[in-house]
Coordinates of C-alpha atoms in Angstrom, one line a residue:
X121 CA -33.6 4.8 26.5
X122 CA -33.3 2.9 29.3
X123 CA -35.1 3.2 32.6
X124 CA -35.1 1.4 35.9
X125 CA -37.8 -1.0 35.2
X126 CA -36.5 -2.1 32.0
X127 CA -33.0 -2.7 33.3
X128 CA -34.8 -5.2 36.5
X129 CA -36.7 -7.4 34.1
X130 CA -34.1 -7.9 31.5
X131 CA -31.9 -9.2 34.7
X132 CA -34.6 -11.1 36.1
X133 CA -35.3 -12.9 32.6
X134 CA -31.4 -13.7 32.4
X135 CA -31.2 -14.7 36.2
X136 CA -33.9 -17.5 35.9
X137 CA -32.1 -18.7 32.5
X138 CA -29.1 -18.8 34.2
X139 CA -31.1 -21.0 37.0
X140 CA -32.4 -23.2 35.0
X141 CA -29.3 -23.6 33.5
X142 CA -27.5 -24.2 36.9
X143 CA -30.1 -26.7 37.9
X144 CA -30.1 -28.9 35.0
X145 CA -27.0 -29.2 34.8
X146 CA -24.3 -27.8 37.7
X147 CA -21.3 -28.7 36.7
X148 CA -21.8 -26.6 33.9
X149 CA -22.6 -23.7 35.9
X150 CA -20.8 -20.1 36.0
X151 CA -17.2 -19.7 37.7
X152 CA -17.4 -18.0 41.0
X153 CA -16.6 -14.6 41.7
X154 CA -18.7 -12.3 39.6
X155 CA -18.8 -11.5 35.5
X156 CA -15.9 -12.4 33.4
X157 CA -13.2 -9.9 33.0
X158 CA -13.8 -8.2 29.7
X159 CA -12.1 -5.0 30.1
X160 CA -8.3 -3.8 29.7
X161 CA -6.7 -2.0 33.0
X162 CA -6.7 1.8 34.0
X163 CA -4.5 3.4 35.0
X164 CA -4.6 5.0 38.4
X165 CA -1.2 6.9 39.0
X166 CA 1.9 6.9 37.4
X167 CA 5.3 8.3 38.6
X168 CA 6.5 10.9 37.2
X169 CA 3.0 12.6 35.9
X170 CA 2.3 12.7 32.2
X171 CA 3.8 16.5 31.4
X172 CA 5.9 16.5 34.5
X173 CA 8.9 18.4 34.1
X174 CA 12.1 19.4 36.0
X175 CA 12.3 15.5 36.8
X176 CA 14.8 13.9 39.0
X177 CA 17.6 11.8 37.0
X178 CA 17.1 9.0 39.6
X179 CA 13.7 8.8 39.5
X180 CA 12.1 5.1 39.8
X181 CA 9.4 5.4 37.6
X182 CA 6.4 3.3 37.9
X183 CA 3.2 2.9 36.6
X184 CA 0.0 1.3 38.7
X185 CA -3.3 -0.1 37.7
X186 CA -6.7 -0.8 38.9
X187 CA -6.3 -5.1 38.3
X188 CA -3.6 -7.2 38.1
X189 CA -1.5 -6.5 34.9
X190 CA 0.6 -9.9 32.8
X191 CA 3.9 -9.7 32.8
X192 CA 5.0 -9.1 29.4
X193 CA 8.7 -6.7 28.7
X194 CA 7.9 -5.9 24.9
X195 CA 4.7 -4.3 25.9
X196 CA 6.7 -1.6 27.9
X197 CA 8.9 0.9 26.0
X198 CA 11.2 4.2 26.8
X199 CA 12.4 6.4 24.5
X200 CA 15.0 7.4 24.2
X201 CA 16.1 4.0 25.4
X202 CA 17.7 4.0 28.8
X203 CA 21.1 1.9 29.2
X204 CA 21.2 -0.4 31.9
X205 CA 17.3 -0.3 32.0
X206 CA 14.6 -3.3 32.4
X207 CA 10.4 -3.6 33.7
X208 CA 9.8 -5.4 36.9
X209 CA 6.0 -6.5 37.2
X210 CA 4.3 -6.4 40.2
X211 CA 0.7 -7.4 40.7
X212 CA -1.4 -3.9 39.9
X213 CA 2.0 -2.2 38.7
X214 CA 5.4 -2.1 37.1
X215 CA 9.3 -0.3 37.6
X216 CA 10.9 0.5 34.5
X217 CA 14.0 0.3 37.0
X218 CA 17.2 2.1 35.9
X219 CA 20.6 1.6 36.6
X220 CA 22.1 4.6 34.7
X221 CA 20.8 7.9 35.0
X222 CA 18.6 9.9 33.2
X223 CA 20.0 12.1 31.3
X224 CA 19.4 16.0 31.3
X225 CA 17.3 18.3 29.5
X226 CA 15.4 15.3 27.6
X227 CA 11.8 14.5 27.2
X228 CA 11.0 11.0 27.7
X229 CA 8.3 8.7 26.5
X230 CA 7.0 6.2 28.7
X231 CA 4.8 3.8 25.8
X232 CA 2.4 1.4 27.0
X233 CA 2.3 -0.6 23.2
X234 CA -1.5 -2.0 21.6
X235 CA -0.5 -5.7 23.6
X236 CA -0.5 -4.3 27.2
X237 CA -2.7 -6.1 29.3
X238 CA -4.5 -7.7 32.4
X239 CA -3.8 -11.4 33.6
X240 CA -6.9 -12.3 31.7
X241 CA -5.4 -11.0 28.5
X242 CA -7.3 -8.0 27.9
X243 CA -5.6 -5.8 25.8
X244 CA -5.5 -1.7 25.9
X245 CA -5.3 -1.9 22.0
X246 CA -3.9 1.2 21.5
X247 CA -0.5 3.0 22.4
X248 CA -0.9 4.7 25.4
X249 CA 2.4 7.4 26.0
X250 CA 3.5 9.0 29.3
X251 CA 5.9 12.0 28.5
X252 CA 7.9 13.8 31.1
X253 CA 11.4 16.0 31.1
X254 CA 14.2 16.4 32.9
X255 CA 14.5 19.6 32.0
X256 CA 12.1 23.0 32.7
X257 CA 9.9 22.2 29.2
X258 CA 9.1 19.4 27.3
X259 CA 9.5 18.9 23.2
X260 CA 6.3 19.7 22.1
X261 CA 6.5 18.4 18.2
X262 CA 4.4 15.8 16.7
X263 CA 4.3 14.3 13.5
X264 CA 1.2 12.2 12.5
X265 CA -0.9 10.6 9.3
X266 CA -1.8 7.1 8.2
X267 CA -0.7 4.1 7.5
X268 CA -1.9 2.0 4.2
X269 CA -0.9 -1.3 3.0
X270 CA 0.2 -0.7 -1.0
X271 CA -1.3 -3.6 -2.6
X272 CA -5.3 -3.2 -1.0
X273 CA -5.2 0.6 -0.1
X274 CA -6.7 -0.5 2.8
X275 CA -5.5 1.4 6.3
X276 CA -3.4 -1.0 8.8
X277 CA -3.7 -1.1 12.5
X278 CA -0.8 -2.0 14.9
X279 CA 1.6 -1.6 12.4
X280 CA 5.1 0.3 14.3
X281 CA 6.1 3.6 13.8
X282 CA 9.3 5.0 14.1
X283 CA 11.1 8.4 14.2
X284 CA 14.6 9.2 13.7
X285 CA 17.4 11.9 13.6
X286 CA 18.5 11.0 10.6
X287 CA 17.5 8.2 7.1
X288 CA 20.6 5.7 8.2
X289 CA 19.1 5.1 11.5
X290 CA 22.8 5.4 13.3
X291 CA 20.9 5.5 16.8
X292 CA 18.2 4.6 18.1
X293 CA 14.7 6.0 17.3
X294 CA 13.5 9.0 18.7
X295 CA 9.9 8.0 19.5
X296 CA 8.0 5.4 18.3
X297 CA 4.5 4.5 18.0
X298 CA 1.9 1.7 16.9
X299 CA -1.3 2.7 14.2
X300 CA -4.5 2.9 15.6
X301 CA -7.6 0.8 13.9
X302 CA -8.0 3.3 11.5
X303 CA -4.8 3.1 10.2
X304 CA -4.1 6.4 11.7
X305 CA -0.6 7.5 13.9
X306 CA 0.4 9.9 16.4
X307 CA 4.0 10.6 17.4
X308 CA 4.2 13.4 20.4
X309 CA 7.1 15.4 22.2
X310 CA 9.3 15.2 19.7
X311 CA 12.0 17.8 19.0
X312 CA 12.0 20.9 16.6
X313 CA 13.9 19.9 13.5
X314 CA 14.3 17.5 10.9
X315 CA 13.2 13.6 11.4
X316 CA 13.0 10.6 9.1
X317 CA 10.1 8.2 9.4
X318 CA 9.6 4.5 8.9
X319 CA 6.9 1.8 9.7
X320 CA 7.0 -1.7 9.2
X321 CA 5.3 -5.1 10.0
X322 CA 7.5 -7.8 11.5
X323 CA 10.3 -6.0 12.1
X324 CA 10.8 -7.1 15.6
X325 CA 11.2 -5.4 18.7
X326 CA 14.7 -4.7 17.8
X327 CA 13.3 -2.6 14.8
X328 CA 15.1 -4.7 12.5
X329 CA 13.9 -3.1 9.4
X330 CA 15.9 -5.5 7.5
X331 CA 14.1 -8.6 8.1
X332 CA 10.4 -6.5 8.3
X333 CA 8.2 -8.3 5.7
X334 CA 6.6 -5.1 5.0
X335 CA 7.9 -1.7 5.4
X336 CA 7.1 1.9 4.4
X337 CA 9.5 4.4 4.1
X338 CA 8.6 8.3 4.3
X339 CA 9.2 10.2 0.7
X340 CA 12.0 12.8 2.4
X341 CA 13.3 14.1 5.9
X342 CA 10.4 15.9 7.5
X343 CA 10.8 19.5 9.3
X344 CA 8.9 20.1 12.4
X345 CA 6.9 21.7 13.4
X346 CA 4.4 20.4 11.0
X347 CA 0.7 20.2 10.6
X348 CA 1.0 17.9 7.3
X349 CA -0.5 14.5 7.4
X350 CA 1.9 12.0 6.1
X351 CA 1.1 8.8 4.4
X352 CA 2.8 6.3 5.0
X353 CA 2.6 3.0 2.4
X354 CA 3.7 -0.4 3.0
X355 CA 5.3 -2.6 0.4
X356 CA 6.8 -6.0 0.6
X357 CA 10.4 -5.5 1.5
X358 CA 11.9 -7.0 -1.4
X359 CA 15.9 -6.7 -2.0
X360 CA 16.3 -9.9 -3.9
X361 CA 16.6 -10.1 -7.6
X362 CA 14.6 -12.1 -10.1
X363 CA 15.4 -15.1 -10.9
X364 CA 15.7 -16.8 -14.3
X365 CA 13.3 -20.1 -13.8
X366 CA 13.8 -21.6 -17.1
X367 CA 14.6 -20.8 -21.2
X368 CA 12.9 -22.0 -24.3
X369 CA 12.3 -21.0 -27.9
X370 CA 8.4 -20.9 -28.9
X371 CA 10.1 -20.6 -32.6
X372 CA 13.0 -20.2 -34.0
X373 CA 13.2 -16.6 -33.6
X374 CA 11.6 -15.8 -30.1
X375 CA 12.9 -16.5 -26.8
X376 CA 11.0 -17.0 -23.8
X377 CA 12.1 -16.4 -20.3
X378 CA 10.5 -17.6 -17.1
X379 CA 11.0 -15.8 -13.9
X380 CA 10.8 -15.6 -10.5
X381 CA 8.6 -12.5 -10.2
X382 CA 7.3 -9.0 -12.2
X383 CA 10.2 -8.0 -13.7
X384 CA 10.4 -4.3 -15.6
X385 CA 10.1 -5.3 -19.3
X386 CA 12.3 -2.1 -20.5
X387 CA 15.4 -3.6 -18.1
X388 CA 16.0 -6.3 -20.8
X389 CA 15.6 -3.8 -23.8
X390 CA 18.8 -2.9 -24.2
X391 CA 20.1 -6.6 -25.3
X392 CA 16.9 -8.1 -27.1
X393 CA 15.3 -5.2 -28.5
X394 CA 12.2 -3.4 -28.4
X395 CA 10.2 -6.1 -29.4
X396 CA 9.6 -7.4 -26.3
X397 CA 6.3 -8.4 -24.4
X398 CA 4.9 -10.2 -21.4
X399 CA 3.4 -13.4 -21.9
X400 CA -0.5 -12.3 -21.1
X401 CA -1.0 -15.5 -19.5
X402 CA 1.8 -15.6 -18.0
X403 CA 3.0 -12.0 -16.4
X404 CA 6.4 -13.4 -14.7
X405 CA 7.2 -14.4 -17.9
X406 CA 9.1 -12.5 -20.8
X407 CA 8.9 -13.1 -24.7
X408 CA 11.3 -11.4 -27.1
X409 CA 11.2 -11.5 -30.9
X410 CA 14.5 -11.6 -32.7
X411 CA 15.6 -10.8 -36.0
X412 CA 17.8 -13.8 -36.3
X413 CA 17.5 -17.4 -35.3
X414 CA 18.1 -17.8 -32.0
X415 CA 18.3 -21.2 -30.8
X416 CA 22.3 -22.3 -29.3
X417 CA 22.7 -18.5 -28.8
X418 CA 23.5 -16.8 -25.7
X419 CA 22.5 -13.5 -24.5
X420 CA 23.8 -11.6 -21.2
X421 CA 20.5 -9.3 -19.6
X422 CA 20.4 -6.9 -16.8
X423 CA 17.0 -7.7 -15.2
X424 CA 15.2 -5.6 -12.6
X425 CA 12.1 -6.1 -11.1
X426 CA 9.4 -3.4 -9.9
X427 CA 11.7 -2.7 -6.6
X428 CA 14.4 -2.0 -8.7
X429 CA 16.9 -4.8 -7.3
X430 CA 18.6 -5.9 -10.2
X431 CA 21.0 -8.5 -11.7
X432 CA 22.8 -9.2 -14.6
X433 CA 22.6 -12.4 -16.1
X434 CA 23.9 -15.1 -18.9
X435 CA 20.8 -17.1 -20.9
X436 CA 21.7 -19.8 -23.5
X437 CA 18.9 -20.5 -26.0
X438 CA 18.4 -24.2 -26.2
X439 CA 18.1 -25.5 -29.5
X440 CA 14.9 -27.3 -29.5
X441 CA 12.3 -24.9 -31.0
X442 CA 8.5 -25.0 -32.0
X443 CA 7.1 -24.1 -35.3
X444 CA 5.2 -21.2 -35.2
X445 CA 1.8 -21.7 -37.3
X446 CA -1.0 -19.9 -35.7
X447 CA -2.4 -16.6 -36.6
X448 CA -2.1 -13.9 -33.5
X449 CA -5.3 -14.5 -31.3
X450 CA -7.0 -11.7 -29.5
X451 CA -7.0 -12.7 -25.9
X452 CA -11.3 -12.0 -24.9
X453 CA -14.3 -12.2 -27.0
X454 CA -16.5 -10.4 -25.4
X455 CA -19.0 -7.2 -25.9
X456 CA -17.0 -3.9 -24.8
X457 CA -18.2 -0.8 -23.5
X458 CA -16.8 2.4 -24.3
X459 CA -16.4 4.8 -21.5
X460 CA -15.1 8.1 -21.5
X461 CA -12.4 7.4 -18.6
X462 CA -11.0 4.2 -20.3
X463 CA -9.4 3.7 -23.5
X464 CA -10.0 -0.3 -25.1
X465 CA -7.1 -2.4 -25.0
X466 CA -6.8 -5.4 -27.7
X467 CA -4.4 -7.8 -26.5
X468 CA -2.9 -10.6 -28.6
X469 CA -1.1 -13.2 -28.1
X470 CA 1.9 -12.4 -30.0
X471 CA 2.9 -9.5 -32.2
X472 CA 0.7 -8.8 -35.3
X473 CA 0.0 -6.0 -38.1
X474 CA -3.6 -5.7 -39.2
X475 CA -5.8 -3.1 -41.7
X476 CA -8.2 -2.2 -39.1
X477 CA -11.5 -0.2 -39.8
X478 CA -14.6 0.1 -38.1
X479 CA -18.3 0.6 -38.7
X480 CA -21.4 1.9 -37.4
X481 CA -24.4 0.2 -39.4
X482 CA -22.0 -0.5 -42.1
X483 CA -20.7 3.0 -42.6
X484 CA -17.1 3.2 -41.9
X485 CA -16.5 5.6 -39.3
X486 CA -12.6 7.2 -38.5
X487 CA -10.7 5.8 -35.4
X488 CA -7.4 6.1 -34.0
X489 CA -5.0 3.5 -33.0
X490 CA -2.3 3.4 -30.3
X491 CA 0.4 0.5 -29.8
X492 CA 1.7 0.2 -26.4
X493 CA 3.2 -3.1 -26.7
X494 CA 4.2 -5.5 -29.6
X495 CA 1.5 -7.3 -28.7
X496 CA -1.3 -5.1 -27.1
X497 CA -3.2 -1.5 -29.5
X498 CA -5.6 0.8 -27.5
X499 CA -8.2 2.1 -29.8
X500 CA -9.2 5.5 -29.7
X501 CA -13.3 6.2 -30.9
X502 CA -14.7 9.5 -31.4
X503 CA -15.9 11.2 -28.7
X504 CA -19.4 12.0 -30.8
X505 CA -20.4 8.6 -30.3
X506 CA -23.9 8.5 -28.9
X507 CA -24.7 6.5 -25.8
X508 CA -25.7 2.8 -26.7
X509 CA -24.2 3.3 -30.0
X510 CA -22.7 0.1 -31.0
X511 CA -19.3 0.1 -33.1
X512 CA -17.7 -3.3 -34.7
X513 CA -14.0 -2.9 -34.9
X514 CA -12.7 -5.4 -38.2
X515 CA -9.3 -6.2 -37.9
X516 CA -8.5 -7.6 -42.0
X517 CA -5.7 -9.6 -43.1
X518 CA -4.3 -9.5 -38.7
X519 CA -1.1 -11.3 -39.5
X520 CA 2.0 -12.2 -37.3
X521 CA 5.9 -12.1 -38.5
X522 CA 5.5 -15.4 -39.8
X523 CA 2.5 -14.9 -42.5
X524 CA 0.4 -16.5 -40.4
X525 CA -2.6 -14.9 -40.9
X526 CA -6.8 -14.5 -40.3
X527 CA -9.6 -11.9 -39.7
X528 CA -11.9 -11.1 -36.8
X529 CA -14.6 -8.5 -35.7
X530 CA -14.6 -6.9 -32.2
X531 CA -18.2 -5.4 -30.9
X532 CA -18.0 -2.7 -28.7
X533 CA -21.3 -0.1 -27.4
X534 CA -21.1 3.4 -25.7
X535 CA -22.3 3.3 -22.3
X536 CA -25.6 4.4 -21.5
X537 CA -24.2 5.5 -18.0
X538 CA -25.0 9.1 -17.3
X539 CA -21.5 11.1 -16.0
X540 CA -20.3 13.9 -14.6
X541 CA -17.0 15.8 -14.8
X542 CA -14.2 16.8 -12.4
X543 CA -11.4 19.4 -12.5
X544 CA -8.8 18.8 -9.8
X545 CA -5.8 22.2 -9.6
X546 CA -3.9 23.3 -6.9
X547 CA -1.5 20.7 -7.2
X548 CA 1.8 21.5 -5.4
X549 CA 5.5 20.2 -4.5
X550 CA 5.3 17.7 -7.3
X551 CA 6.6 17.7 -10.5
X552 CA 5.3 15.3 -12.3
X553 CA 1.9 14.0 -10.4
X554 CA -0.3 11.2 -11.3
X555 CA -4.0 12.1 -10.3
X556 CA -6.5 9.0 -9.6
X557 CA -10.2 8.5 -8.2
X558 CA -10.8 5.4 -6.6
X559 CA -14.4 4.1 -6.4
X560 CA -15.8 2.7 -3.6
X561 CA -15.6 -1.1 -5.0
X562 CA -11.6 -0.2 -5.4
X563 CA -11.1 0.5 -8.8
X564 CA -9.3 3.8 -10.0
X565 CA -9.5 6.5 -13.1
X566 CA -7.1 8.2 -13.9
X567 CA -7.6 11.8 -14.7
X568 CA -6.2 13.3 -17.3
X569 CA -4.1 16.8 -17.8
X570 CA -0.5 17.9 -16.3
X571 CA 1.2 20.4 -14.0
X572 CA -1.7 21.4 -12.4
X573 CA -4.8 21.2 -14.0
X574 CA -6.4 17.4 -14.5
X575 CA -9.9 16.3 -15.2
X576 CA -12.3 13.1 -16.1
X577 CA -15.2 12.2 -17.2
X578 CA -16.5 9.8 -14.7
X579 CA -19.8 8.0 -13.2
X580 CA -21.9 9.5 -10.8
X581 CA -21.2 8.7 -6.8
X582 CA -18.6 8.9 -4.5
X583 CA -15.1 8.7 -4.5
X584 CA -11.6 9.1 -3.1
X585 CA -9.1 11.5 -4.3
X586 CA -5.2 10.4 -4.5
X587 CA -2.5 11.0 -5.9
X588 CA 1.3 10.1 -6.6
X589 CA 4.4 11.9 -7.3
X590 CA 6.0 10.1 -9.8
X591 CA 9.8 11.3 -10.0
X592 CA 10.9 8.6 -12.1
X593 CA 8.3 8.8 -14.6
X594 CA 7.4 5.0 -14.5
X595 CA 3.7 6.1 -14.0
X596 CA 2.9 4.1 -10.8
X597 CA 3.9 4.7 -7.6
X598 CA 7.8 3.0 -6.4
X599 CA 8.0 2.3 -2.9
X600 CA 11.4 3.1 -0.9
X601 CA 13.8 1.0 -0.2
X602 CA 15.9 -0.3 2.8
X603 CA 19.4 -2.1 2.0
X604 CA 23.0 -1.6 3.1
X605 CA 24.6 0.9 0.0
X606 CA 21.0 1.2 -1.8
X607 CA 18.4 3.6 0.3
X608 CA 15.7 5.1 -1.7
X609 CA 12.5 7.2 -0.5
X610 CA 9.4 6.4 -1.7
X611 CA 7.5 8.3 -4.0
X612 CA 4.9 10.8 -2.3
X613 CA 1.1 9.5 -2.4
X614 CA -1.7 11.9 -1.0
X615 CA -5.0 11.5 -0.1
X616 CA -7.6 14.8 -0.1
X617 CA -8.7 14.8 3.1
X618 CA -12.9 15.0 1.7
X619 CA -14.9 12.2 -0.3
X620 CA -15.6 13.6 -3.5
X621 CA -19.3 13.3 -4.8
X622 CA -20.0 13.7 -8.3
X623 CA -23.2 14.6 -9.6
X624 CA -24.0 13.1 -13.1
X625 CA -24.6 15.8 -15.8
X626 CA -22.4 18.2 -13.6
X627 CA -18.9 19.4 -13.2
X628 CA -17.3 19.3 -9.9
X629 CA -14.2 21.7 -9.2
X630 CA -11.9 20.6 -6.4
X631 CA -8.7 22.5 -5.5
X632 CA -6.1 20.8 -3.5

């Protein structure tokens, strides 16, 4: 705590710096006039009030400050947007001057935006709104959550936020609004009824959600009043295609496809079979196994990458092709660890068949096999295994389509990590929901079950609950999508409100 005395010696101490300073060297000294300006402007009045009502439709409406304010029109908004309408700076205030009258009955929102700010560039850095009506009561609505970026699931900060009547945007917004440094948003005085929400980052101040490199679409029209929290996820706004970069045959009987981006391998099924893979050095790139030679062949695809924007195109094999002579090759050769939330993956580097066994201290012990991929098995161990145990997985006579063939041993050892359990119900208005914990480093488990019961086996600490609505069944979330003919909502994602701790050796019950 500070007291008087304090406060007078640590300004004495900086006062004879600053003279030494000035007298060593006085052309370096301090500008005149007092402190530098570090602080945004207040505002003092503003005309009408905030929650004024029965307003005049010719009102000049003006705002005034305690400092002189930079002129600076895409700081200053209305909504609704008055025609015939522009901001005339003055030194401490502004006129949002108006050559067509208000209209009647209508709450207005007079929004300061995040860039406001003095002639020294202080910004207010956060949306500041002044509502008034025209009419004897003001909407009194509000709609509000946060807004994430997809890829880092971090929150985003002065990122636009719009609401509108309706999904096609046909007029303007209602309100809009900019997320605060938490990621979080507040839309006020909004109308009773149903409203559509979008945010974006570089959409312009035209709200040109076209050209927005990253934009977030709400998961369905919104009723108000509501006291849900909505999350709102940005994803690059992609409405381009892949691209086919190049062709070649690894042998004679697989074709490999280069592309442009992550394409969904199932798009291509339907022409080149189900033995299909990505390349795992390579994930732009496809690799399809055929059961007849394929080089001078030509085969028309329908490709679609993870936004769904699809094409269909025309590949001609060439008919230079490799000799295929190497036994499949698992792609890491290093020491696993079992744990109970993940299941091993092997990975090769092309398809294969293999007698596999495995063995703890040379007794064979039964395991299960899954193959999600031509190219890729998850093994499944007993759930008995004791922690530390150590289990070496022999894959004998591991072979690819080509008799190419060789043996290897994987090593893998049951964590010694103590755990605890979780049971997540109360899961609602989804119907097929994918339930995750993310750690606090940003990884994230899966929990198992379905409907509304789900549960894991996880490491003590803390973590965040989330979860997705997956209506199409793809099993990760799809973001919506803005383009003339092809809207789509995204998929719901919701976070529980509480961190979840977990206590190893205990179950924790959490109801949504």
């Amino acid at each position: 705590m500070f007291n008087g005395k304090g406060v007078v010696i640590k300004y004495l101490a900086l006062t004879t710096i600053s003279l030494i300073i000035f007298v060593g060297c006085a052309k370096r000294g301090a500008p005149p006039g007092g402190p530098e300006d570090k602080s945004p402007p207040q505002i003092l009045s503003t005309i009408p009030a905030d929650g004024d009502t029965l307003v005049p439709l010719d009102t000049k409406i003006k705002v005034s400050f305690d400092e002189p304010i930079k002129s600076n029109e895409n700081s200053v908004m209305i909504y609704p947007p008055i025609e015939n309408s522009f901001v005339r700076f003055r030194k401490n205030y502004f006129e949002l001057q108006h050559k067509t009258p208000l209209k009647k009955n209508t709450t207005y929102s007079l929004i300061l935006t995040p860039i406001f700010s003095d002639r020294h560039g202080n910004r207010i850095g956060k949306t500041i709104e002044i509502a008034f009506s025209t009419g004897n009561k003001m909407d009194t609505s509000r709609v509000g959550g946060y807004v994430l970026d997809g890829e880092t699931f971090s929150t985003a900060d002065g990122v636009v936020v719009a609401a509108y009547s309706d999904s096609a945007m046909s007029s303007p917004p209602l309100k809009i609004t900019f997320s605060a440094e938490d990621g979080s948003f507040i839309i006020r005085n909004l109308p009773d009824g149903k409203i559509w929400l979008f945010a974006g980052i570089g959409a312009g101040n035209e709200l040109n959600w076209r050209k927005a490199e990253k934009i977030a679409i709400s998961d369905g029209a919104i009723s108000l009043p509501t006291k849900e929290k909505k999350f709102l996820v940005l994803a690059a706004n992609d409405s381009t295609p892949p691209k086919i970069i190049s062709t070649s045959a690894p042998d004679s009987f697989t074709i490999r496809i280069k592309l442009s981006e992550r394409t969904i391998i199932d798009s291509v099924c339907a022409t080149l079979g189900k033995n299909i893979w990505l390349d795992p050095a390579d994930s732009t790139s496809i690799l399809a196994r055929q059961k007849d030679i394929v080089q001078g062949k030509s085969f028309t695809l329908k490709i679609c990458d993870f936004a769904y924007n699809c094409t269909t195109k025309t590949i001609t094999v060439p008919e230079d092709a490799g000799n295929d002579t190497l036994p499949p090759k698992p792609l890491f050769r290093k020491k696993e660890t079992i744990l109970p939330f993940e299941t091993p993956k092997l990975v090769f580097s092309e398809p294969f068949h293999s007698k596999i066994f495995a063995e703890i201290d040379g007794k064979i012990i039964e395991i299960d096999t899954n193959r999600t991929a031509p190219n890729t098995m998850e093994i499944l161990f007993p759930s008995d295994l004791s922690a530390g145990e150590k289990v070496l997985v022999i894959l004998d006579s591991l072979c690819d389509d080509f008799g190419n063939c060789t043996s290897d041993t994987i090593s893998f050892t049951k964590s010694k990590e103590k755990f605890g359990d979780i049971l997540v119900s109360g899961i609602s208005k989804c119907q097929n929901p994918l339930i995750f914990l993310r750690t606090m480093n940003g990884k994230n488990i899966r929990l198992g079950g379905e409907k509304n019961k789900f549960s894991a086996t996880v490491p003590g600490g803390k973590y965040t609950l989330w979860q997705i609505c997956d209506e199409n069944g793809d099993g990760r979330w799809t973001a919506g999508k803005f383009s003339t003919g092809n809207f789509k909502y995204s998929e719901a994602m919701k976070f529980f409100e509480d961190t979840v701790y977990i206590r190893p050796g205990w179950e924790t019950e959490v109801r949504w």
